[in-house]
Amino acid sequence: MATKPTEAFAEYLEKIDDPLQKERLENILNWVHDTFPNLGMRIAWNQPMFTDHETFIIAFSTAKAHMSVAPEMPVIERFASKVVQAGYTHTNQLFRIPWKVPVDYELLKEIIEFNIADKAECTTFWRK
């Protein structure tokens, strides 16, 4: 069983051609793991994901101009103004961190903490 994000997500990370994008995503994945060591790690739907008691918490993916962060629709709705204040754009399901914009780790922490607490009694992978 992989104990570090670079091991758990190696298959995904190997496919990132840009070394700076790869390093940035690795840093974020390591930060999530270090900050929330009880979260599970897996690749699903072709993206690195963190889970809590087998329920989805957050996922990350890369694109040419940005990194996508997917915490589920209710979380986007709740944190939309903070996402915009951080300089990010969002859809109903995810927000985008441009490669040249700083990562707001405090916002990520708030989002992950919210999902862990809000889904504490959740018995399904996704919210119903």
mmCIF file with all atom_site columns, C-alpha atoms in Angstrom:
data_model
loop_
_atom_site.group_PDB
_atom_site.id
_atom_site.type_symbol
_atom_site.label_atom_id
_atom_site.label_alt_id
_atom_site.label_comp_id
_atom_site.label_asym_id
_atom_site.label_entity_id
_atom_site.label_seq_id
_atom_site.pdbx_PDB_ins_code
_atom_site.Cartn_x
_atom_site.Cartn_y
_atom_site.Cartn_z
_atom_site.occupancy
_atom_site.B_iso_or_equiv
_atom_site.pdbx_formal_charge
_atom_site.auth_seq_id
_atom_site.auth_comp_id
_atom_site.auth_asym_id
_atom_site.auth_atom_id
_atom_site.pdbx_PDB_model_num
ATOM 1   C CA . MET A 1 1   ? 0.000   0.000  0.000   1.00 0.00 ? 1   MET A CA 1
ATOM 2   C CA . ALA A 1 2   ? 1.350   3.412  -0.968  1.00 0.00 ? 2   ALA A CA 1
ATOM 3   C CA . THR A 1 3   ? 2.055   5.697  1.952   1.00 0.00 ? 3   THR A CA 1
ATOM 4   C CA . LYS A 1 4   ? 3.147   8.841  0.093   1.00 0.00 ? 4   LYS A CA 1
ATOM 5   C CA . PRO A 1 5   ? 1.237   10.782 -2.558  1.00 0.00 ? 5   PRO A CA 1
ATOM 6   C CA . THR A 1 6   ? 4.138   10.439 -5.002  1.00 0.00 ? 6   THR A CA 1
ATOM 7   C CA . GLU A 1 7   ? 3.711   6.645  -4.727  1.00 0.00 ? 7   GLU A CA 1
ATOM 8   C CA . ALA A 1 8   ? -0.095  6.543  -4.638  1.00 0.00 ? 8   ALA A CA 1
ATOM 9   C CA . PHE A 1 9   ? -0.393  8.906  -7.581  1.00 0.00 ? 9   PHE A CA 1
ATOM 10  C CA . ALA A 1 10  ? 2.771   7.921  -9.491  1.00 0.00 ? 10  ALA A CA 1
ATOM 11  C CA . GLU A 1 11  ? 0.832   6.680  -12.520 1.00 0.00 ? 11  GLU A CA 1
ATOM 12  C CA . TYR A 1 12  ? -0.930  10.045 -12.875 1.00 0.00 ? 12  TYR A CA 1
ATOM 13  C CA . LEU A 1 13  ? 2.135   12.170 -12.131 1.00 0.00 ? 13  LEU A CA 1
ATOM 14  C CA . GLU A 1 14  ? 4.265   10.336 -14.726 1.00 0.00 ? 14  GLU A CA 1
ATOM 15  C CA . LYS A 1 15  ? 1.914   11.560 -17.472 1.00 0.00 ? 15  LYS A CA 1
ATOM 16  C CA . ILE A 1 16  ? 2.496   15.269 -16.707 1.00 0.00 ? 16  ILE A CA 1
ATOM 17  C CA . ASP A 1 17  ? 5.022   16.551 -19.255 1.00 0.00 ? 17  ASP A CA 1
ATOM 18  C CA . ASP A 1 18  ? 5.692   20.000 -17.819 1.00 0.00 ? 18  ASP A CA 1
ATOM 19  C CA . PRO A 1 19  ? 8.137   19.600 -14.886 1.00 0.00 ? 19  PRO A CA 1
ATOM 20  C CA . LEU A 1 20  ? 6.933   22.771 -13.153 1.00 0.00 ? 20  LEU A CA 1
ATOM 21  C CA . GLN A 1 21  ? 3.287   21.671 -13.324 1.00 0.00 ? 21  GLN A CA 1
ATOM 22  C CA . LYS A 1 22  ? 4.247   18.212 -12.080 1.00 0.00 ? 22  LYS A CA 1
ATOM 23  C CA . GLU A 1 23  ? 6.218   19.682 -9.184  1.00 0.00 ? 23  GLU A CA 1
ATOM 24  C CA . ARG A 1 24  ? 3.386   22.033 -8.247  1.00 0.00 ? 24  ARG A CA 1
ATOM 25  C CA . LEU A 1 25  ? 0.815   19.243 -8.205  1.00 0.00 ? 25  LEU A CA 1
ATOM 26  C CA . GLU A 1 26  ? 3.184   17.011 -6.215  1.00 0.00 ? 26  GLU A CA 1
ATOM 27  C CA . ASN A 1 27  ? 3.601   19.826 -3.674  1.00 0.00 ? 27  ASN A CA 1
ATOM 28  C CA . ILE A 1 28  ? -0.165  20.201 -3.306  1.00 0.00 ? 28  ILE A CA 1
ATOM 29  C CA . LEU A 1 29  ? -0.754  16.450 -3.024  1.00 0.00 ? 29  LEU A CA 1
ATOM 30  C CA . ASN A 1 30  ? 2.000   16.188 -0.406  1.00 0.00 ? 30  ASN A CA 1
ATOM 31  C CA . TRP A 1 31  ? 0.547   19.154 1.467   1.00 0.00 ? 31  TRP A CA 1
ATOM 32  C CA . VAL A 1 32  ? -2.925  17.553 1.550   1.00 0.00 ? 32  VAL A CA 1
ATOM 33  C CA . HIS A 1 33  ? -1.442  14.288 2.801   1.00 0.00 ? 33  HIS A CA 1
ATOM 34  C CA . ASP A 1 34  ? 0.724   16.009 5.434   1.00 0.00 ? 34  ASP A CA 1
ATOM 35  C CA . THR A 1 35  ? -2.141  18.225 6.622   1.00 0.00 ? 35  THR A CA 1
ATOM 36  C CA . PHE A 1 36  ? -4.777  15.466 6.570   1.00 0.00 ? 36  PHE A CA 1
ATOM 37  C CA . PRO A 1 37  ? -2.820  12.207 7.053   1.00 0.00 ? 37  PRO A CA 1
ATOM 38  C CA . ASN A 1 38  ? -5.964  10.153 7.757   1.00 0.00 ? 38  ASN A CA 1
ATOM 39  C CA . LEU A 1 39  ? -7.346  10.676 4.248   1.00 0.00 ? 39  LEU A CA 1
ATOM 40  C CA . GLY A 1 40  ? -7.138  7.798  1.820   1.00 0.00 ? 40  GLY A CA 1
ATOM 41  C CA . MET A 1 41  ? -5.463  8.245  -1.561  1.00 0.00 ? 41  MET A CA 1
ATOM 42  C CA . ARG A 1 42  ? -6.441  6.724  -4.879  1.00 0.00 ? 42  ARG A CA 1
ATOM 43  C CA . ILE A 1 43  ? -6.741  7.415  -8.570  1.00 0.00 ? 43  ILE A CA 1
ATOM 44  C CA . ALA A 1 44  ? -10.312 7.300  -9.823  1.00 0.00 ? 44  ALA A CA 1
ATOM 45  C CA . TRP A 1 45  ? -11.859 8.824  -12.927 1.00 0.00 ? 45  TRP A CA 1
ATOM 46  C CA . ASN A 1 46  ? -8.252  9.359  -14.045 1.00 0.00 ? 46  ASN A CA 1
ATOM 47  C CA . GLN A 1 47  ? -7.437  11.849 -11.294 1.00 0.00 ? 47  GLN A CA 1
ATOM 48  C CA . PRO A 1 48  ? -5.786  11.825 -7.864  1.00 0.00 ? 48  PRO A CA 1
ATOM 49  C CA . MET A 1 49  ? -8.411  11.759 -5.119  1.00 0.00 ? 49  MET A CA 1
ATOM 50  C CA . PHE A 1 50  ? -8.493  11.906 -1.363  1.00 0.00 ? 50  PHE A CA 1
ATOM 51  C CA . THR A 1 51  ? -11.222 10.077 0.542   1.00 0.00 ? 51  THR A CA 1
ATOM 52  C CA . ASP A 1 52  ? -12.420 9.745  4.117   1.00 0.00 ? 52  ASP A CA 1
ATOM 53  C CA . HIS A 1 53  ? -14.069 6.474  5.221   1.00 0.00 ? 53  HIS A CA 1
ATOM 54  C CA . GLU A 1 54  ? -14.467 5.639  1.507   1.00 0.00 ? 54  GLU A CA 1
ATOM 55  C CA . THR A 1 55  ? -16.351 8.852  0.737   1.00 0.00 ? 55  THR A CA 1
ATOM 56  C CA . PHE A 1 56  ? -15.031 11.430 -1.704  1.00 0.00 ? 56  PHE A CA 1
ATOM 57  C CA . ILE A 1 57  ? -13.361 14.524 -0.244  1.00 0.00 ? 57  ILE A CA 1
ATOM 58  C CA . ILE A 1 58  ? -11.374 16.223 -3.041  1.00 0.00 ? 58  ILE A CA 1
ATOM 59  C CA . ALA A 1 59  ? -9.736  15.505 -6.398  1.00 0.00 ? 59  ALA A CA 1
ATOM 60  C CA . PHE A 1 60  ? -7.146  17.236 -8.559  1.00 0.00 ? 60  PHE A CA 1
ATOM 61  C CA . SER A 1 61  ? -6.414  17.185 -12.281 1.00 0.00 ? 61  SER A CA 1
ATOM 62  C CA . THR A 1 62  ? -4.264  19.134 -14.700 1.00 0.00 ? 62  THR A CA 1
ATOM 63  C CA . ALA A 1 63  ? -4.889  21.027 -17.917 1.00 0.00 ? 63  ALA A CA 1
ATOM 64  C CA . LYS A 1 64  ? -2.689  23.193 -20.119 1.00 0.00 ? 64  LYS A CA 1
ATOM 65  C CA . ALA A 1 65  ? -3.483  26.500 -18.399 1.00 0.00 ? 65  ALA A CA 1
ATOM 66  C CA . HIS A 1 66  ? -4.546  25.406 -14.910 1.00 0.00 ? 66  HIS A CA 1
ATOM 67  C CA . MET A 1 67  ? -5.019  22.781 -12.262 1.00 0.00 ? 67  MET A CA 1
ATOM 68  C CA . SER A 1 68  ? -8.591  21.751 -11.477 1.00 0.00 ? 68  SER A CA 1
ATOM 69  C CA . VAL A 1 69  ? -9.737  21.148 -7.927  1.00 0.00 ? 69  VAL A CA 1
ATOM 70  C CA . ALA A 1 70  ? -12.986 19.222 -7.540  1.00 0.00 ? 70  ALA A CA 1
ATOM 71  C CA . PRO A 1 71  ? -14.629 19.189 -4.094  1.00 0.00 ? 71  PRO A CA 1
ATOM 72  C CA . GLU A 1 72  ? -18.298 18.570 -5.213  1.00 0.00 ? 72  GLU A CA 1
ATOM 73  C CA . MET A 1 73  ? -21.036 21.059 -6.067  1.00 0.00 ? 73  MET A CA 1
ATOM 74  C CA . PRO A 1 74  ? -22.260 21.985 -2.549  1.00 0.00 ? 74  PRO A CA 1
ATOM 75  C CA . VAL A 1 75  ? -18.707 22.970 -1.628  1.00 0.00 ? 75  VAL A CA 1
ATOM 76  C CA . ILE A 1 76  ? -18.296 25.142 -4.717  1.00 0.00 ? 76  ILE A CA 1
ATOM 77  C CA . GLU A 1 77  ? -21.588 26.851 -3.871  1.00 0.00 ? 77  GLU A CA 1
ATOM 78  C CA . ARG A 1 78  ? -20.504 27.456 -0.273  1.00 0.00 ? 78  ARG A CA 1
ATOM 79  C CA . PHE A 1 79  ? -16.999 28.722 -1.106  1.00 0.00 ? 79  PHE A CA 1
ATOM 80  C CA . ALA A 1 80  ? -17.623 30.444 -4.479  1.00 0.00 ? 80  ALA A CA 1
ATOM 81  C CA . SER A 1 81  ? -16.838 33.947 -3.242  1.00 0.00 ? 81  SER A CA 1
ATOM 82  C CA . LYS A 1 82  ? -13.579 32.834 -1.604  1.00 0.00 ? 82  LYS A CA 1
ATOM 83  C CA . VAL A 1 83  ? -12.616 30.955 -4.772  1.00 0.00 ? 83  VAL A CA 1
ATOM 84  C CA . VAL A 1 84  ? -13.103 34.131 -6.814  1.00 0.00 ? 84  VAL A CA 1
ATOM 85  C CA . GLN A 1 85  ? -11.269 36.244 -4.207  1.00 0.00 ? 85  GLN A CA 1
ATOM 86  C CA . ALA A 1 86  ? -8.300  33.874 -4.536  1.00 0.00 ? 86  ALA A CA 1
ATOM 87  C CA . GLY A 1 87  ? -8.147  34.659 -8.263  1.00 0.00 ? 87  GLY A CA 1
ATOM 88  C CA . TYR A 1 88  ? -9.653  31.398 -9.455  1.00 0.00 ? 88  TYR A CA 1
ATOM 89  C CA . THR A 1 89  ? -12.583 30.629 -11.748 1.00 0.00 ? 89  THR A CA 1
ATOM 90  C CA . HIS A 1 90  ? -15.131 27.908 -11.113 1.00 0.00 ? 90  HIS A CA 1
ATOM 91  C CA . THR A 1 91  ? -17.893 25.788 -12.571 1.00 0.00 ? 91  THR A CA 1
ATOM 92  C CA . ASN A 1 92  ? -20.596 23.958 -10.605 1.00 0.00 ? 92  ASN A CA 1
ATOM 93  C CA . GLN A 1 93  ? -18.256 21.063 -9.832  1.00 0.00 ? 93  GLN A CA 1
ATOM 94  C CA . LEU A 1 94  ? -14.714 22.441 -9.725  1.00 0.00 ? 94  LEU A CA 1
ATOM 95  C CA . PHE A 1 95  ? -12.469 25.451 -9.549  1.00 0.00 ? 95  PHE A CA 1
ATOM 96  C CA . ARG A 1 96  ? -9.371  26.224 -11.580 1.00 0.00 ? 96  ARG A CA 1
ATOM 97  C CA . ILE A 1 97  ? -6.045  27.403 -10.204 1.00 0.00 ? 97  ILE A CA 1
ATOM 98  C CA . PRO A 1 98  ? -4.034  28.952 -13.061 1.00 0.00 ? 98  PRO A CA 1
ATOM 99  C CA . TRP A 1 99  ? -0.445  27.727 -13.092 1.00 0.00 ? 99  TRP A CA 1
ATOM 100 C CA . LYS A 1 100 ? 0.881   31.247 -12.508 1.00 0.00 ? 100 LYS A CA 1
ATOM 101 C CA . VAL A 1 101 ? -1.465  32.114 -9.622  1.00 0.00 ? 101 VAL A CA 1
ATOM 102 C CA . PRO A 1 102 ? -0.425  31.225 -6.042  1.00 0.00 ? 102 PRO A CA 1
ATOM 103 C CA . VAL A 1 103 ? -2.140  28.314 -4.321  1.00 0.00 ? 103 VAL A CA 1
ATOM 104 C CA . ASP A 1 104 ? -4.355  29.477 -1.469  1.00 0.00 ? 104 ASP A CA 1
ATOM 105 C CA . TYR A 1 105 ? -3.570  26.701 1.001   1.00 0.00 ? 105 TYR A CA 1
ATOM 106 C CA . GLU A 1 106 ? -5.794  28.232 3.667   1.00 0.00 ? 106 GLU A CA 1
ATOM 107 C CA . LEU A 1 107 ? -8.758  28.002 1.269   1.00 0.00 ? 107 LEU A CA 1
ATOM 108 C CA . LEU A 1 108 ? -7.876  24.392 0.410   1.00 0.00 ? 108 LEU A CA 1
ATOM 109 C CA . LYS A 1 109 ? -7.693  23.610 4.122   1.00 0.00 ? 109 LYS A CA 1
ATOM 110 C CA . GLU A 1 110 ? -11.117 25.179 4.760   1.00 0.00 ? 110 GLU A CA 1
ATOM 111 C CA . ILE A 1 111 ? -12.648 23.241 1.857   1.00 0.00 ? 111 ILE A CA 1
ATOM 112 C CA . ILE A 1 112 ? -11.183 19.909 2.933   1.00 0.00 ? 112 ILE A CA 1
ATOM 113 C CA . GLU A 1 113 ? -12.139 20.464 6.583   1.00 0.00 ? 113 GLU A CA 1
ATOM 114 C CA . PHE A 1 114 ? -15.678 21.342 5.504   1.00 0.00 ? 114 PHE A CA 1
ATOM 115 C CA . ASN A 1 115 ? -16.000 18.225 3.365   1.00 0.00 ? 115 ASN A CA 1
ATOM 116 C CA . ILE A 1 116 ? -14.651 15.961 6.111   1.00 0.00 ? 116 ILE A CA 1
ATOM 117 C CA . ALA A 1 117 ? -17.095 17.389 8.668   1.00 0.00 ? 117 ALA A CA 1
ATOM 118 C CA . ASP A 1 118 ? -20.049 17.637 6.296   1.00 0.00 ? 118 ASP A CA 1
ATOM 119 C CA . LYS A 1 119 ? -19.610 14.068 5.063   1.00 0.00 ? 119 LYS A CA 1
ATOM 120 C CA . ALA A 1 120 ? -18.798 12.503 8.448   1.00 0.00 ? 120 ALA A CA 1
ATOM 121 C CA . GLU A 1 121 ? -21.996 10.453 8.385   1.00 0.00 ? 121 GLU A CA 1
ATOM 122 C CA . CYS A 1 122 ? -22.044 9.943  4.614   1.00 0.00 ? 122 CYS A CA 1
ATOM 123 C CA . THR A 1 123 ? -22.227 6.286  3.600   1.00 0.00 ? 123 THR A CA 1
ATOM 124 C CA . THR A 1 124 ? -21.867 6.816  -0.160  1.00 0.00 ? 124 THR A CA 1
ATOM 125 C CA . PHE A 1 125 ? -18.927 7.962  -2.270  1.00 0.00 ? 125 PHE A CA 1
ATOM 126 C CA . TRP A 1 126 ? -20.724 11.068 -3.575  1.00 0.00 ? 126 TRP A CA 1
ATOM 127 C CA . ARG A 1 127 ? -23.290 13.210 -1.788  1.00 0.00 ? 127 ARG A CA 1
ATOM 128 C CA . LYS A 1 128 ? -26.871 12.290 -2.600  1.00 0.00 ? 128 LYS A CA 1
#
